[in-house]
Coordinates of C-alpha atoms in Angstrom, one line a residue:
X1 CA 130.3 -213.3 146.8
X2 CA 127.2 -214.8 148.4
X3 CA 123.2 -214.0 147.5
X4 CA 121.2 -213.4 149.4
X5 CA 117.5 -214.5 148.8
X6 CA 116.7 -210.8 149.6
X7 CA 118.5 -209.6 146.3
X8 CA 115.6 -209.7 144.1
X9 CA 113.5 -208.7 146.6
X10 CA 113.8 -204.5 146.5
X11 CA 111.0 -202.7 145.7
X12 CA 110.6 -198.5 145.8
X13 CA 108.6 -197.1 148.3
X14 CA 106.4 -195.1 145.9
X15 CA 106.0 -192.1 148.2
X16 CA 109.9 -191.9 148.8
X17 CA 110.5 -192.2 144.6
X18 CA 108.5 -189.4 144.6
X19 CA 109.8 -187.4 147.3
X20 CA 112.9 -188.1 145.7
X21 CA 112.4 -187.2 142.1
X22 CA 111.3 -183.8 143.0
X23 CA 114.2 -183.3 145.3
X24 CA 116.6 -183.8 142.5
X25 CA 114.9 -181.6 140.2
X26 CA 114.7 -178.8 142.2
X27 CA 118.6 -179.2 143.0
X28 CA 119.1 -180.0 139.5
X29 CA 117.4 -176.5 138.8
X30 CA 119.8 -175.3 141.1
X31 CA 122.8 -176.5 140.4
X32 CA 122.0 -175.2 136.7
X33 CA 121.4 -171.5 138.1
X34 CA 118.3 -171.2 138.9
X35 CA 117.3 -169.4 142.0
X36 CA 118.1 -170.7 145.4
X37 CA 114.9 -172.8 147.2
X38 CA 114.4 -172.8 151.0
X39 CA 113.1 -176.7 151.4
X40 CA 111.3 -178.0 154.3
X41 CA 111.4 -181.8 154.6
X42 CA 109.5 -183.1 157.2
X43 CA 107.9 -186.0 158.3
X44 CA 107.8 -188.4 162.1
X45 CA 110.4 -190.2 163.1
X46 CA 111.8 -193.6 160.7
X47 CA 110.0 -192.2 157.8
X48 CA 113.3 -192.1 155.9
X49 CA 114.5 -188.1 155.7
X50 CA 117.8 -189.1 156.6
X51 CA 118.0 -191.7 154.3
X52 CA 116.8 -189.7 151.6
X53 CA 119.5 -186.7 152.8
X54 CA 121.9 -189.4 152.4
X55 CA 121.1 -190.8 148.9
X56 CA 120.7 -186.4 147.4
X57 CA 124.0 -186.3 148.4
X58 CA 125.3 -189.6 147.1
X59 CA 123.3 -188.5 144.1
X60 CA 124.9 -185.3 143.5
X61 CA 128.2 -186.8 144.3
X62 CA 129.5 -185.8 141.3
X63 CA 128.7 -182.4 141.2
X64 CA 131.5 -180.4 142.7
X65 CA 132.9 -176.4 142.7
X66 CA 136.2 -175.5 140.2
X67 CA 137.7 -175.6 144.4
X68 CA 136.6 -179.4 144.2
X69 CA 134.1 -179.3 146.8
X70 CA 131.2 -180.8 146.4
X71 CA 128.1 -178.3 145.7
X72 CA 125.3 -180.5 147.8
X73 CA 126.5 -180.8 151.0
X74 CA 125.0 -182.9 153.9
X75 CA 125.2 -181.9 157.3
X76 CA 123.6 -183.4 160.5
X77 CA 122.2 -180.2 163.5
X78 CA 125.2 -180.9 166.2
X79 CA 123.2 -182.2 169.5
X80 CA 124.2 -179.0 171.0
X81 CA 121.7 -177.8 168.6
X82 CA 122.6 -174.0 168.2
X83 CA 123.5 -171.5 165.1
X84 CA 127.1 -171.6 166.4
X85 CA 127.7 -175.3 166.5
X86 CA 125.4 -175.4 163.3
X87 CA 128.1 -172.9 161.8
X88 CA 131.3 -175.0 163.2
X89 CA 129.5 -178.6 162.0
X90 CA 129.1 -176.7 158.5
X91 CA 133.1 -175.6 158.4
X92 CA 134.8 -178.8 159.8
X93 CA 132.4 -180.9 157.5
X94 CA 133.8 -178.4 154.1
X95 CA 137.3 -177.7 155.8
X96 CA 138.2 -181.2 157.6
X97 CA 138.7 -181.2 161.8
X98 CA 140.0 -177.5 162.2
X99 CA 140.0 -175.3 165.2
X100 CA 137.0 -173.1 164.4
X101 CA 137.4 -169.8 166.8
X102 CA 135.4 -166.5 167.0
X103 CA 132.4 -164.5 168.6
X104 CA 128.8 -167.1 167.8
X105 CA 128.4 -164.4 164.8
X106 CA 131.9 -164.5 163.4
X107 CA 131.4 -168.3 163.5
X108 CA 128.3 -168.2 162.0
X109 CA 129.8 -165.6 159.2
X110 CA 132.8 -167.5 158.7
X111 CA 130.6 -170.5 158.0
X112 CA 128.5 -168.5 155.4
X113 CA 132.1 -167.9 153.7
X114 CA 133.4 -171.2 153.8
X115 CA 130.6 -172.4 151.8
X116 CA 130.7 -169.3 149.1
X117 CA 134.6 -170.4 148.5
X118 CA 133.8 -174.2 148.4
X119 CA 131.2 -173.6 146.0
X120 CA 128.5 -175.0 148.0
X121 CA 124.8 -174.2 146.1
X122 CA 122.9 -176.6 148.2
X123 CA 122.9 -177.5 152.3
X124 CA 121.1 -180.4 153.4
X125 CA 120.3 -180.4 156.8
X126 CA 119.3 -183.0 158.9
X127 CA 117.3 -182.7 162.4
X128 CA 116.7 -179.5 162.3
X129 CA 113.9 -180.1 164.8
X130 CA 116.8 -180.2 167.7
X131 CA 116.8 -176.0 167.1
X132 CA 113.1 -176.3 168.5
X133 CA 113.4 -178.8 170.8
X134 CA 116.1 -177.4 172.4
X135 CA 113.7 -175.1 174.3
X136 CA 110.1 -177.4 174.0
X137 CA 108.7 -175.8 177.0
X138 CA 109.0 -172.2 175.8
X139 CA 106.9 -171.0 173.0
X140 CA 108.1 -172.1 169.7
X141 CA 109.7 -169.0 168.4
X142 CA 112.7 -168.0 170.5
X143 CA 115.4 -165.8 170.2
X144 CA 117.6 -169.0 168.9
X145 CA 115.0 -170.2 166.3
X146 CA 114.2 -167.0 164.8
X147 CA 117.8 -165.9 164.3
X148 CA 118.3 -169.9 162.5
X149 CA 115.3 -168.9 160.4
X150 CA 117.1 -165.8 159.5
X151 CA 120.7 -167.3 159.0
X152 CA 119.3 -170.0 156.4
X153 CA 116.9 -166.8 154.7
X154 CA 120.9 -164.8 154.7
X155 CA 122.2 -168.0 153.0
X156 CA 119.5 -168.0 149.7
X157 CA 119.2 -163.9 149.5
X158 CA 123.3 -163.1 150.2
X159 CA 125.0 -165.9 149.0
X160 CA 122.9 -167.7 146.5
X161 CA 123.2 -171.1 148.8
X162 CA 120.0 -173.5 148.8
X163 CA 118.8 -175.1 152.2
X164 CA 116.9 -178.0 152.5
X165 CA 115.9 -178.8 156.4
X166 CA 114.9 -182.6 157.3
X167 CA 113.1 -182.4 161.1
X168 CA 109.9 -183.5 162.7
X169 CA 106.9 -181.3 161.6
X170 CA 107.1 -179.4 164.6
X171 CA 109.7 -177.5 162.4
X172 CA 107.8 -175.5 160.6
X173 CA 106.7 -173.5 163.8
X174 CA 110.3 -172.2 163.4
X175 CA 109.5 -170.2 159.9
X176 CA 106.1 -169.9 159.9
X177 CA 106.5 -167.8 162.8
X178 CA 109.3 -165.7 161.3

């Protein structure tokens, strides 16, 4: 294999070791019973969220249900950007490339199951900004957002299932409205 002169050359961002290290405790924490935590992680664009999405779940790899699933599981919002697709995105990524039919609130229900029976404890969510975006000119708590708020409040309180939420900080409008 070749080197690279870059090889020796990787350094931590401080800030993102950090951010890091407290993200795996709290799942740690999790994963070990504790109670469920509704995470916000948000920064501007390039600032590494999905990166650091990407590496929890590589992380946590090894951590998976008595089903075999694994219990942190990363999902990316659907550019649709709605609870529904949301929902389907969640069951194909558990479940593989099914049909996934129903009413938005069977979907959305049916998602919430699938991730009780895989043994899912923590959802990682990236770009959950698009749920807000998706109507920009409209005041920041719509119908849509409030009922995403909602849904991912359901998942902690009903089913003991952790979400953390990687977006834009325009986000938080979304809960801190709710």
């Amino acid at each position: 294999m070749t080197k690279t002169i870059f090889e020796d050359w990787i350094f931590d961002h401080i800030q993102y070791k950090n951010a890091f290290d407290t993200m795996v405790e709290e799942i740690d924490r999790v994963l070990d019973g504790g109670s469920p935590i509704f995470f916000p992680l948000l920064g501007d664009s390039r600032a590494g969220k999905t990166a650091m999405l990407k590496d929890l779940e590589a992380h946590f790899a090894d951590r998976v249900s008595p089903s075999g699933h694994r219990q942190v599981t990363l999902v990316s919002m659907p550019s649709t950007a709605s609870n529904e697709a949301l929902a389907i995105r969640i069951i194909t990524t558990i479940l593989g490339n099914i049909p996934v039919k129903g009413k938005s609130h069977q979907i959305i229900d049916q998602a919430r199951r699938t991730m009780e029976a895989a043994g899912v404890l923590v959802l990682l969510i990236d770009e959950t900004n698009h749920l807000v975006e998706k109507r920009s000119t409209e005041r920041a708590q719509t119908k849509e957002n409030r009922h995403a708020a909602d849904w991912f409040k359901e998942l902690g309180d009903l089913s003991g299932i952790s979400v953390v939420m990687a977006g834009l900080s325009h986000v938080i409008r979304m809960y801190t409205d709710n």
